[in-house]
Every structure is written in C-alpha cells, then in structure tokens.
mmCIF file of C-alpha atoms and ligand atoms in Angstrom:
data_model
loop_
_atom_site.group_PDB
_atom_site.id
_atom_site.type_symbol
_atom_site.label_atom_id
_atom_site.label_comp_id
_atom_site.label_asym_id
_atom_site.label_seq_id
_atom_site.Cartn_x
_atom_site.Cartn_y
_atom_site.Cartn_z
ATOM 1 C CA UNK N 6 5.938 19.348 -6.195
ATOM 2 C CA UNK N 7 3.340 20.678 -3.836
ATOM 3 C CA UNK N 8 -0.344 20.011 -4.122
ATOM 4 C CA UNK N 9 -2.311 23.082 -3.157
ATOM 5 C CA UNK N 10 -6.040 23.116 -2.671
ATOM 6 C CA UNK N 11 -7.506 26.365 -4.034
ATOM 7 C CA UNK N 12 -9.260 28.623 -1.511
ATOM 8 C CA UNK N 13 -12.929 27.746 -1.054
ATOM 9 C CA UNK N 14 -15.013 29.698 -3.583
ATOM 10 C CA UNK N 15 -17.176 31.110 -0.799
ATOM 11 C CA UNK N 16 -16.773 31.632 2.953
ATOM 12 C CA UNK N 17 -19.465 29.274 4.178
ATOM 13 C CA UNK N 18 -19.331 30.701 7.704
ATOM 14 C CA UNK N 19 -20.627 34.002 6.316
ATOM 15 C CA UNK N 20 -23.722 32.090 5.147
ATOM 16 C CA UNK N 21 -24.128 29.987 8.286
ATOM 17 C CA UNK N 22 -22.296 31.598 11.237
ATOM 18 C CA UNK N 23 -23.090 28.584 13.451
ATOM 19 C CA UNK N 24 -20.589 26.587 11.417
ATOM 20 C CA UNK N 25 -17.723 28.602 12.897
ATOM 21 C CA UNK N 26 -17.490 26.331 15.921
ATOM 22 C CA UNK N 27 -17.630 23.197 13.782
ATOM 23 C CA UNK N 28 -14.510 23.646 11.686
ATOM 24 C CA UNK N 29 -12.136 20.690 11.690
ATOM 25 C CA UNK N 30 -8.748 20.344 10.088
ATOM 26 C CA UNK N 31 -8.098 17.368 7.841
ATOM 27 C CA UNK N 32 -4.855 16.371 6.159
ATOM 28 C CA UNK N 33 -5.340 15.647 2.483
ATOM 29 C CA UNK N 34 -2.736 13.065 1.481
ATOM 30 C CA UNK N 35 -2.669 13.798 -2.269
ATOM 31 C CA UNK N 36 -1.209 10.383 -3.243
ATOM 32 C CA UNK N 37 0.522 10.422 -6.635
ATOM 33 C CA UNK N 38 2.354 7.561 -8.401
ATOM 34 C CA UNK N 39 5.954 7.205 -7.320
ATOM 35 C CA UNK N 40 8.477 4.816 -5.840
ATOM 36 C CA UNK N 41 8.078 5.034 -2.065
ATOM 37 C CA UNK N 42 10.426 3.064 0.216
ATOM 38 C CA UNK N 43 9.740 1.669 3.682
ATOM 39 C CA UNK N 44 11.017 4.980 5.053
ATOM 40 C CA UNK N 45 8.410 7.029 3.199
ATOM 41 C CA UNK N 46 4.781 7.744 3.837
ATOM 42 C CA UNK N 47 2.846 6.115 1.034
ATOM 43 C CA UNK N 48 -0.289 4.603 -0.379
ATOM 44 C CA UNK N 49 0.368 1.119 -1.728
ATOM 45 C CA UNK N 50 4.061 1.282 -0.853
ATOM 46 C CA UNK N 51 6.284 -1.095 1.125
ATOM 47 C CA UNK N 52 5.882 -1.150 4.913
ATOM 48 C CA UNK N 53 8.510 -0.657 7.600
ATOM 49 C CA UNK N 54 7.596 -4.055 9.065
ATOM 50 C CA UNK N 55 9.835 -5.852 11.561
ATOM 51 C CA UNK N 56 11.316 -8.955 9.913
ATOM 52 C CA UNK N 57 10.543 -11.083 12.970
ATOM 53 C CA UNK N 58 6.883 -10.115 13.253
ATOM 54 C CA UNK N 59 4.114 -12.212 11.714
ATOM 55 C CA UNK N 60 2.580 -10.631 8.634
ATOM 56 C CA UNK N 61 -1.175 -10.122 9.127
ATOM 57 C CA UNK N 62 -3.500 -12.535 7.375
ATOM 58 C CA UNK N 63 -7.208 -12.426 6.640
ATOM 59 C CA UNK N 64 -9.262 -15.068 8.396
ATOM 60 C CA UNK N 65 -12.561 -13.973 6.871
ATOM 61 C CA UNK N 66 -14.413 -15.988 4.266
ATOM 62 C CA UNK N 67 -14.644 -14.711 0.706
ATOM 63 C CA UNK N 68 -17.211 -15.348 -1.983
ATOM 64 C CA UNK N 69 -15.576 -13.698 -4.977
ATOM 65 C CA UNK N 70 -17.258 -13.341 -8.353
ATOM 66 C CA UNK N 71 -13.878 -13.672 -9.985
ATOM 67 C CA UNK N 72 -10.266 -14.257 -9.124
ATOM 68 C CA UNK N 73 -7.197 -12.427 -10.295
ATOM 69 C CA UNK N 74 -3.657 -11.973 -9.008
ATOM 70 C CA UNK N 75 -1.554 -8.995 -7.964
ATOM 71 C CA UNK N 76 0.800 -9.769 -10.830
ATOM 72 C CA UNK N 77 -2.069 -9.703 -13.347
ATOM 73 C CA UNK N 78 -3.383 -6.410 -11.972
ATOM 74 C CA UNK N 79 0.064 -4.826 -12.304
ATOM 75 C CA UNK N 80 0.637 -6.269 -15.780
ATOM 76 C CA UNK N 81 -2.737 -5.062 -17.027
ATOM 77 C CA UNK N 82 -2.100 -1.539 -15.752
ATOM 78 C CA UNK N 83 1.349 -1.451 -17.308
ATOM 79 C CA UNK N 84 0.159 -2.698 -20.697
ATOM 80 C CA UNK N 85 -2.723 -0.226 -20.800
ATOM 81 C CA UNK N 86 -0.570 2.704 -19.660
ATOM 82 C CA UNK N 87 2.013 1.970 -22.346
ATOM 83 C CA UNK N 88 -0.680 1.663 -24.994
ATOM 84 C CA UNK N 89 -2.277 5.004 -24.078
ATOM 85 C CA UNK N 90 1.104 6.717 -24.301
ATOM 86 C CA UNK N 91 1.735 5.596 -27.894
ATOM 87 C CA UNK N 92 0.777 7.956 -30.689
ATOM 88 C CA UNK N 93 -2.211 6.324 -32.374
ATOM 89 C CA UNK N 94 -3.465 7.083 -35.889
ATOM 90 C CA UNK N 95 -7.257 7.285 -36.215
ATOM 91 C CA UNK N 96 -9.173 4.003 -36.533
ATOM 92 C CA UNK N 97 -6.379 1.863 -35.153
ATOM 93 C CA UNK N 98 -6.713 -0.389 -32.145
ATOM 94 C CA UNK N 99 -5.392 0.772 -28.823
ATOM 95 C CA UNK N 100 -3.687 -2.560 -28.213
ATOM 96 C CA UNK N 101 -1.344 -4.585 -30.382
ATOM 97 C CA UNK N 102 -2.442 -8.197 -30.980
ATOM 98 C CA UNK N 103 0.124 -9.392 -28.425
ATOM 99 C CA UNK N 104 -1.111 -6.908 -25.839
ATOM 100 C CA UNK N 105 -4.718 -7.848 -26.566
ATOM 101 C CA UNK N 106 -3.845 -11.495 -25.921
ATOM 102 C CA UNK N 107 -2.329 -10.580 -22.555
ATOM 103 C CA UNK N 108 -5.372 -8.518 -21.552
ATOM 104 C CA UNK N 109 -7.760 -11.265 -22.694
ATOM 105 C CA UNK N 110 -5.877 -13.854 -20.675
ATOM 106 C CA UNK N 111 -5.977 -11.603 -17.589
ATOM 107 C CA UNK N 112 -9.658 -10.744 -18.090
ATOM 108 C CA UNK N 113 -10.544 -14.444 -18.182
ATOM 109 C CA UNK N 114 -9.438 -14.723 -14.543
ATOM 110 C CA UNK N 115 -9.023 -17.997 -12.689
ATOM 111 C CA UNK N 116 -11.176 -20.881 -11.569
ATOM 112 C CA UNK N 117 -12.764 -19.901 -8.247
ATOM 113 C CA UNK N 118 -11.768 -23.291 -6.848
ATOM 114 C CA UNK N 119 -8.152 -22.084 -6.833
ATOM 115 C CA UNK N 120 -8.856 -19.746 -3.920
ATOM 116 C CA UNK N 121 -6.817 -21.198 -1.055
ATOM 117 C CA UNK N 122 -8.761 -22.247 2.033
ATOM 118 C CA UNK N 123 -6.058 -21.092 4.419
ATOM 119 C CA UNK N 124 -5.785 -17.433 5.544
ATOM 120 C CA UNK N 125 -4.136 -15.185 2.970
ATOM 121 C CA UNK N 126 -1.711 -12.304 3.612
ATOM 122 C CA UNK N 127 -3.160 -8.801 3.646
ATOM 123 C CA UNK N 128 -1.687 -6.182 1.301
ATOM 124 C CA UNK N 129 -0.329 -2.738 2.277
ATOM 125 C CA UNK N 130 -2.839 0.043 1.805
ATOM 126 C CA UNK N 131 -1.089 2.994 3.434
ATOM 127 C CA UNK N 132 1.845 3.873 5.645
ATOM 128 C CA UNK N 133 1.790 7.211 7.440
ATOM 129 C CA UNK N 134 4.642 8.745 9.408
ATOM 130 C CA UNK N 135 3.583 11.326 11.990
ATOM 131 C CA UNK N 136 6.312 13.675 10.724
ATOM 132 C CA UNK N 137 4.536 13.833 7.336
ATOM 133 C CA UNK N 138 0.914 13.783 8.420
ATOM 134 C CA UNK N 139 -0.038 16.504 10.889
ATOM 135 C CA UNK N 140 -2.930 15.479 13.094
ATOM 136 C CA UNK N 141 -2.222 11.736 12.861
ATOM 137 C CA UNK N 142 -3.736 10.543 16.168
ATOM 138 C CA UNK N 143 -0.753 8.476 17.322
ATOM 139 C CA UNK N 144 -0.977 6.610 20.623
ATOM 140 C CA UNK N 145 1.720 7.597 23.141
ATOM 141 C CA UNK N 146 5.217 6.887 21.892
ATOM 142 C CA UNK N 147 4.120 5.865 18.388
ATOM 143 C CA UNK N 148 4.991 7.750 15.217
ATOM 144 C CA UNK N 149 3.877 5.431 12.416
ATOM 145 C CA UNK N 150 0.551 4.043 11.245
ATOM 146 C CA UNK N 151 0.371 1.107 8.868
ATOM 147 C CA UNK N 152 -2.913 0.111 7.240
ATOM 148 C CA UNK N 153 -3.348 -3.236 5.498
ATOM 149 C CA UNK N 154 -6.407 -4.726 3.891
ATOM 150 C CA UNK N 155 -7.726 -7.765 2.127
ATOM 151 C CA UNK N 156 -8.493 -7.111 -1.559
ATOM 152 C CA UNK N 157 -11.893 -8.826 -1.734
ATOM 153 C CA UNK N 158 -15.365 -7.279 -1.936
ATOM 154 C CA UNK N 159 -16.025 -8.107 1.724
ATOM 155 C CA UNK N 160 -13.961 -4.999 2.416
ATOM 156 C CA UNK N 161 -17.165 -3.032 1.911
ATOM 157 C CA UNK N 162 -19.055 -4.782 4.678
ATOM 158 C CA UNK N 163 -17.095 -4.472 7.887
ATOM 159 C CA UNK N 164 -13.850 -3.486 9.487
ATOM 160 C CA UNK N 165 -12.661 -7.072 9.773
ATOM 161 C CA UNK N 166 -10.620 -6.913 6.576
ATOM 162 C CA UNK N 167 -8.845 -3.645 7.425
ATOM 163 C CA UNK N 168 -5.993 -3.841 9.918
ATOM 164 C CA UNK N 169 -4.222 -0.947 11.654
ATOM 165 C CA UNK N 170 -0.737 -1.239 13.139
ATOM 166 C CA UNK N 171 0.729 1.622 15.160
ATOM 167 C CA UNK N 172 4.496 1.589 15.624
ATOM 168 C CA UNK N 173 7.521 3.368 16.969
ATOM 169 C CA UNK N 174 9.508 3.523 13.739
ATOM 170 C CA UNK N 175 12.896 3.822 15.459
ATOM 171 C CA UNK N 176 12.579 0.315 16.901
ATOM 172 C CA UNK N 177 12.349 -1.385 13.488
ATOM 173 C CA UNK N 178 15.753 -2.371 12.146
ATOM 174 C CA UNK N 179 15.261 -5.258 9.703
ATOM 175 C CA UNK N 180 12.407 -5.504 7.233
ATOM 176 C CA UNK N 181 11.502 -8.645 5.255
ATOM 177 C CA UNK N 182 13.086 -8.721 1.790
ATOM 178 C CA UNK N 183 9.978 -10.287 0.269
ATOM 179 C CA UNK N 184 6.814 -9.610 2.234
ATOM 180 C CA UNK N 185 4.170 -12.291 1.657
ATOM 181 C CA UNK N 186 1.442 -11.658 -0.898
ATOM 182 C CA UNK N 187 -1.913 -13.370 -1.408
ATOM 183 C CA UNK N 188 -1.965 -16.031 -4.133
ATOM 184 C CA UNK N 189 -5.251 -14.711 -5.513
ATOM 185 C CA UNK N 190 -7.361 -11.630 -4.953
ATOM 186 C CA UNK N 191 -11.011 -10.893 -5.589
ATOM 187 C CA UNK N 192 -10.834 -7.498 -7.251
ATOM 188 C CA UNK N 193 -8.078 -5.389 -8.778
ATOM 189 C CA UNK N 194 -9.950 -2.237 -7.731
ATOM 190 C CA UNK N 195 -8.549 -2.729 -4.224
ATOM 191 C CA UNK N 196 -4.903 -2.828 -5.297
ATOM 192 C CA UNK N 197 -3.339 0.605 -4.797
ATOM 193 C CA UNK N 198 -0.688 1.855 -7.197
ATOM 194 C CA UNK N 199 2.470 2.711 -5.247
ATOM 195 C CA UNK N 200 2.094 6.414 -4.476
ATOM 196 C CA UNK N 201 4.090 9.014 -2.590
ATOM 197 C CA UNK N 202 2.168 11.590 -0.576
ATOM 198 C CA UNK N 203 1.982 15.385 -0.641
ATOM 199 C CA UNK N 204 0.096 16.076 2.602
ATOM 200 C CA UNK N 205 -1.767 19.342 2.993
ATOM 201 C CA UNK N 206 -3.944 20.704 5.801
ATOM 202 C CA UNK N 207 -7.430 21.911 4.902
ATOM 203 C CA UNK N 208 -10.410 23.143 6.918
ATOM 204 C CA UNK N 209 -13.655 21.196 6.708
ATOM 205 C CA UNK N 210 -17.240 21.566 7.876
ATOM 206 C CA UNK N 211 -19.551 18.644 8.672
ATOM 207 C CA UNK N 212 -21.691 16.614 6.307
ATOM 208 C CA UNK N 213 -25.443 16.911 6.927
ATOM 209 C CA UNK N 214 -25.603 13.917 9.253
ATOM 210 C CA UNK N 215 -23.048 15.516 11.589
ATOM 211 C CA UNK N 216 -24.911 18.844 11.805
ATOM 212 C CA UNK N 217 -27.641 19.676 14.314
ATOM 213 C CA UNK N 218 -30.955 18.931 12.639
ATOM 214 C CA UNK N 219 -32.178 22.511 12.416
ATOM 215 C CA UNK N 220 -28.934 23.745 10.864
ATOM 216 C CA UNK N 221 -28.814 20.784 8.482
ATOM 217 C CA UNK N 222 -32.311 21.651 7.293
ATOM 218 C CA UNK N 223 -31.307 25.224 6.480
ATOM 219 C CA UNK N 224 -28.161 24.105 4.666
ATOM 220 C CA UNK N 225 -30.145 21.548 2.665
ATOM 221 C CA UNK N 226 -32.793 24.171 1.848
ATOM 222 C CA UNK N 227 -30.063 26.315 0.262
ATOM 223 C CA UNK N 228 -28.825 23.306 -1.744
ATOM 224 C CA UNK N 229 -32.343 22.725 -3.081
ATOM 225 C CA UNK N 230 -32.695 26.363 -4.050
ATOM 226 C CA UNK N 231 -29.411 26.263 -5.938
ATOM 227 C CA UNK N 232 -30.392 23.089 -7.755
ATOM 228 C CA UNK N 233 -33.740 24.580 -8.759
ATOM 229 C CA UNK N 234 -32.402 27.954 -9.877
ATOM 230 C CA UNK N 235 -30.265 28.815 -12.886
ATOM 231 C CA UNK N 236 -27.252 29.829 -10.809
ATOM 232 C CA UNK N 237 -24.713 27.221 -11.806
ATOM 233 C CA UNK N 238 -21.735 29.161 -10.516
ATOM 234 C CA UNK N 239 -22.982 29.203 -6.930
ATOM 235 C CA UNK N 240 -20.858 26.687 -5.028
ATOM 236 C CA UNK N 241 -22.821 24.001 -3.247
ATOM 237 C CA UNK N 242 -22.160 22.990 0.329
ATOM 238 C CA UNK N 243 -21.897 19.251 -0.281
ATOM 239 C CA UNK N 244 -19.366 19.289 -3.091
ATOM 240 C CA UNK N 245 -17.412 22.460 -2.477
ATOM 241 C CA UNK N 246 -17.776 24.071 0.943
ATOM 242 C CA UNK N 247 -17.740 21.298 3.532
ATOM 243 C CA UNK N 248 -15.886 17.967 3.360
ATOM 244 C CA UNK N 249 -12.781 17.575 1.202
ATOM 245 C CA UNK N 250 -12.863 14.658 -1.265
ATOM 246 C CA UNK N 251 -10.067 12.155 -1.722
ATOM 247 C CA UNK N 252 -7.595 10.339 0.501
ATOM 248 C CA UNK N 253 -7.121 12.085 3.826
ATOM 249 C CA UNK N 254 -6.580 11.711 7.552
ATOM 250 C CA UNK N 255 -8.919 13.144 10.163
ATOM 251 C CA UNK N 256 -11.469 15.836 9.434
ATOM 252 C CA UNK N 257 -15.177 15.134 9.120
ATOM 253 C CA UNK N 258 -16.797 11.961 7.807
ATOM 254 C CA UNK N 259 -17.877 11.915 4.168
ATOM 255 C CA UNK N 260 -21.471 12.532 3.123
ATOM 256 C CA UNK N 261 -23.632 9.451 2.907
ATOM 257 C CA UNK N 262 -24.567 9.191 -0.744
ATOM 258 C CA UNK N 263 -26.108 5.880 -1.800
ATOM 259 C CA UNK N 264 -27.445 4.798 1.608
ATOM 260 C CA UNK N 265 -29.029 6.338 4.678
ATOM 261 C CA UNK N 266 -26.613 7.938 7.132
ATOM 262 C CA UNK N 267 -25.281 5.688 9.843
ATOM 263 C CA UNK N 268 -27.208 5.976 13.075
ATOM 264 C CA UNK N 269 -25.166 6.784 16.185
ATOM 265 C CA UNK N 270 -25.022 3.095 17.214
ATOM 266 C CA UNK N 271 -23.277 2.155 13.984
ATOM 267 C CA UNK N 272 -20.633 4.776 14.662
ATOM 268 C CA UNK N 273 -19.756 3.457 18.098
ATOM 269 C CA UNK N 274 -17.242 0.944 19.413
ATOM 270 C CA UNK N 275 -17.345 -0.344 23.011
ATOM 271 C CA UNK N 276 -19.681 2.558 23.816
ATOM 272 C CA UNK N 277 -17.137 5.131 22.655
ATOM 273 C CA UNK N 278 -17.780 7.239 19.555
ATOM 274 C CA UNK N 279 -15.856 6.553 16.372
ATOM 275 C CA UNK N 280 -13.948 9.285 14.574
ATOM 276 C CA UNK N 281 -12.786 9.387 10.952
ATOM 277 C CA UNK N 282 -9.196 8.187 10.740
ATOM 278 C CA UNK N 283 -8.546 7.487 7.058
ATOM 279 C CA UNK N 284 -10.728 8.317 4.073
ATOM 280 C CA UNK N 285 -10.357 6.447 0.776
ATOM 281 C CA UNK N 286 -11.953 8.003 -2.297
ATOM 282 C CA UNK N 287 -11.343 9.544 -5.694
ATOM 283 C CA UNK N 288 -9.382 12.781 -5.425
ATOM 284 C CA UNK N 289 -12.286 14.789 -6.836
ATOM 285 C CA UNK N 290 -15.249 14.363 -9.122
ATOM 286 C CA UNK N 291 -17.229 16.813 -11.283
ATOM 287 C CA UNK N 292 -19.289 17.903 -8.251
ATOM 288 C CA UNK N 293 -16.209 18.608 -6.134
ATOM 289 C CA UNK N 294 -13.822 19.865 -8.789
ATOM 290 C CA UNK N 295 -13.048 23.044 -6.811
ATOM 291 C CA UNK N 296 -10.926 20.791 -4.560
ATOM 292 C CA UNK N 297 -8.635 19.808 -7.443
ATOM 293 C CA UNK N 298 -5.160 21.086 -6.602
ATOM 294 C CA UNK N 299 -4.278 24.392 -8.254
ATOM 295 C CA UNK N 300 -1.034 22.740 -9.446
ATOM 296 C CA UNK N 301 -3.096 20.282 -11.502
ATOM 297 C CA UNK N 302 -5.548 22.660 -13.114
ATOM 298 C CA UNK N 303 -6.928 21.093 -16.271
ATOM 299 C CA UNK N 304 -5.898 17.586 -15.272
ATOM 300 C CA UNK N 305 -8.505 14.874 -15.718
ATOM 301 C CA UNK N 306 -6.644 12.392 -13.521
ATOM 302 C CA UNK N 307 -8.796 12.056 -10.420
ATOM 303 C CA UNK N 308 -7.850 8.566 -9.262
ATOM 304 C CA UNK N 309 -4.055 8.220 -9.152
ATOM 305 C CA UNK N 310 -4.168 5.341 -6.636
ATOM 306 C CA UNK N 311 -6.447 3.235 -8.915
ATOM 307 C CA UNK N 312 -8.439 2.184 -5.851
ATOM 308 C CA UNK N 313 -12.152 2.205 -6.661
ATOM 309 C CA UNK N 314 -14.752 1.998 -3.906
ATOM 310 C CA UNK N 315 -18.046 0.676 -5.277
ATOM 311 C CA UNK N 316 -19.387 3.055 -7.912
ATOM 312 C CA UNK N 317 -17.031 5.844 -6.977
ATOM 313 C CA UNK N 318 -18.133 5.970 -3.322
ATOM 314 C CA UNK N 319 -16.017 6.721 -0.276
ATOM 315 C CA UNK N 320 -14.662 4.169 2.176
ATOM 316 C CA UNK N 321 -14.408 5.711 5.607
ATOM 317 C CA UNK N 322 -12.130 4.010 8.121
ATOM 318 C CA UNK N 323 -13.159 5.001 11.634
ATOM 319 C CA UNK N 324 -11.111 4.551 14.780
ATOM 320 C CA UNK N 325 -12.357 4.019 18.303
ATOM 321 C CA UNK N 326 -11.759 7.125 20.393
ATOM 322 C CA UNK N 327 -11.433 5.032 23.573
ATOM 323 C CA UNK N 328 -8.596 2.742 22.517
ATOM 324 C CA UNK N 329 -6.167 2.501 19.627
ATOM 325 C CA UNK N 330 -6.121 -1.270 20.257
ATOM 326 C CA UNK N 331 -9.728 -1.659 19.114
ATOM 327 C CA UNK N 332 -10.331 -2.745 15.533
ATOM 328 C CA UNK N 333 -11.292 -0.036 13.046
ATOM 329 C CA UNK N 334 -14.784 0.136 11.587
ATOM 330 C CA UNK N 335 -15.152 0.724 7.872
ATOM 331 C CA UNK N 336 -18.262 2.152 6.257
ATOM 332 C CA UNK N 337 -18.841 2.646 2.561
ATOM 333 C CA UNK N 338 -20.749 5.910 2.256
HETATM 334 ZN ZN1 LIG G 425 -13.603 0.742 21.225
#
C-alpha cells in the first residue's frame, strides 16, 4: 500500500516567486501499524542492535506526575481497540466490567517511590535504513539510523533523552533476543505503536521563522487577509503550502506554534547550525488536512503511532551539521 500526498492545492511559488530557491525535499515516513522486524525501517519496532553492545540508558533525573509500565500501555491500547471494534447497541458501555477493571487498575498507576534510582534503558523510537529513506544524512559508510528515547516528560526539555546511533547494518550479525526495557515509564504518550513505514518524498517551503523577514511579512499578511475574509477554500501557507505535517526526515523545521521561534543561538551546536533530522507529530490535523494521503481519503485516523507531543505539538529533532557524533537537540514547537 502506498501513501500518496495529494498535489498542493495551489502553486505557492506563483504567489511568492522568491520561494523558488527555498524549496527543500523532505521524506514523509507515513508510519502505520504493522509488525516490523529488525531488518525493517520502523517507528516503535525492534532495532538491529549488536548483541555485544551496551543498550543505551537514561542518566537524567525524572520528576514524573505518574508512573506506568510498557506492559500497561500495551494492554490498555489492546483492550480499548478490541472494545471499539465490537458492535455496540445504543446506551451500552464501551467496556465490559472485566475490561473496566483492567483499565481502572492501569489508570491508577504506581507509587512514584517505585521509580528506580539507577539509569533505565531507553526505548526504540525509530529505525531508518538509508535504502528506504531517501535523503537520510548518513555519515560515511553508514546506512542505518536508530533513534531511542526515554519515555518521561523531560523529553520535551532537551536533547539529553533522545539518542541517535548511526550504523553500518552489514556488520551486525547477532541481535539480543530480549532487549532491556525500563521498569516504569512516566507517560504512555511517548510509547510508539510498532509501525512499518511508507516513505514518500515531498517538497516543502520554510516556516515563517526560516524566511527572510520581509518575505515572511508578506506571507503573513496574506494569511491575515484569508483569515479575515470569507474565502474558506483558499489554502493557507502554514497548514497547506509550506511544511508537511507528521513524521518525516529532513525538510524544513516545523512552525513554532505555542512559543516564540527559537533564536539562532538555540538552533546551534558547537557553533555549527542545526538542521531538522527527524520530525515527530500527528500525521495531519484539521488545518493541514490537505496533506492526508489520497489513499486514506475520509479516514479520521491521524495518529497511528499513538505518540502525542504536548497538546498535539511537534517535536523536532535537530542534528549538528558539523558532526554526526554530537548529541541531537530536540525542540517542542
Ligand atoms: Zn555540533
């Protein structure tokens, strides 16, 4: 099954010819639930990890509001999915009493004192083979990127909880039968459903903060006009003509929505500029619905990975352009 982004509803370069030189290609990953193996590109799938290599752990401190477990997150999703699939007469409960008991037990969580003091294993977020993901910026000789993270709310604050590992896949022969998992996690929203990918190249234009000021002002002026006028079918730049929503590699950084744009210092590492590497977000929302794949017209499923970033924001993982050995920087925007 392919996932095909419909053509943009309007050629934005005809409106703003200066954008022509600012096109970038991004690879939308289109993650969809499946059963990926270590040999597949995936979100939330198993990693091609050498059996003899230490599994990464998180050494950061966590102050969770609640504790849950990976097993509870998976159980809850399974119970709810099964319940939604059952035919249900009007005025009957979604859940059976037994299911309700399971959900109640899971919702109660665990005593915060159970959080182990020692570093906990990270969990797989994504695995990307260069053969599947055009434009993956592999260092020389590498053909695989593995991304792990620590499923606590601190993920929103810095890059410390997100780990990148570049590999040469051909050198990995044995993988661990049972990769380690954290005993407890802070938030089920950071546990990706195992998904296979349907990568697709799309062309993007910059968010306002990446445009020259004068051009940004003209683009924003058009947005304001559209919002003020009764022309609802005119596609807006932010949602429809510029940056693709959803999980993707490369392209332009997402719009800053709930906070001020990062200043150039925030988007630097060791003096070198940062570039978007991986974007984590809902596949589309009502403002960006023109990016919903044509193959899924009418579908309301816009978050197949089940990863939720804040109130539906975007988590942008940036890489240092000077060295692939430098830690990534994450910004919620
Ligand atoms: Zn750097």
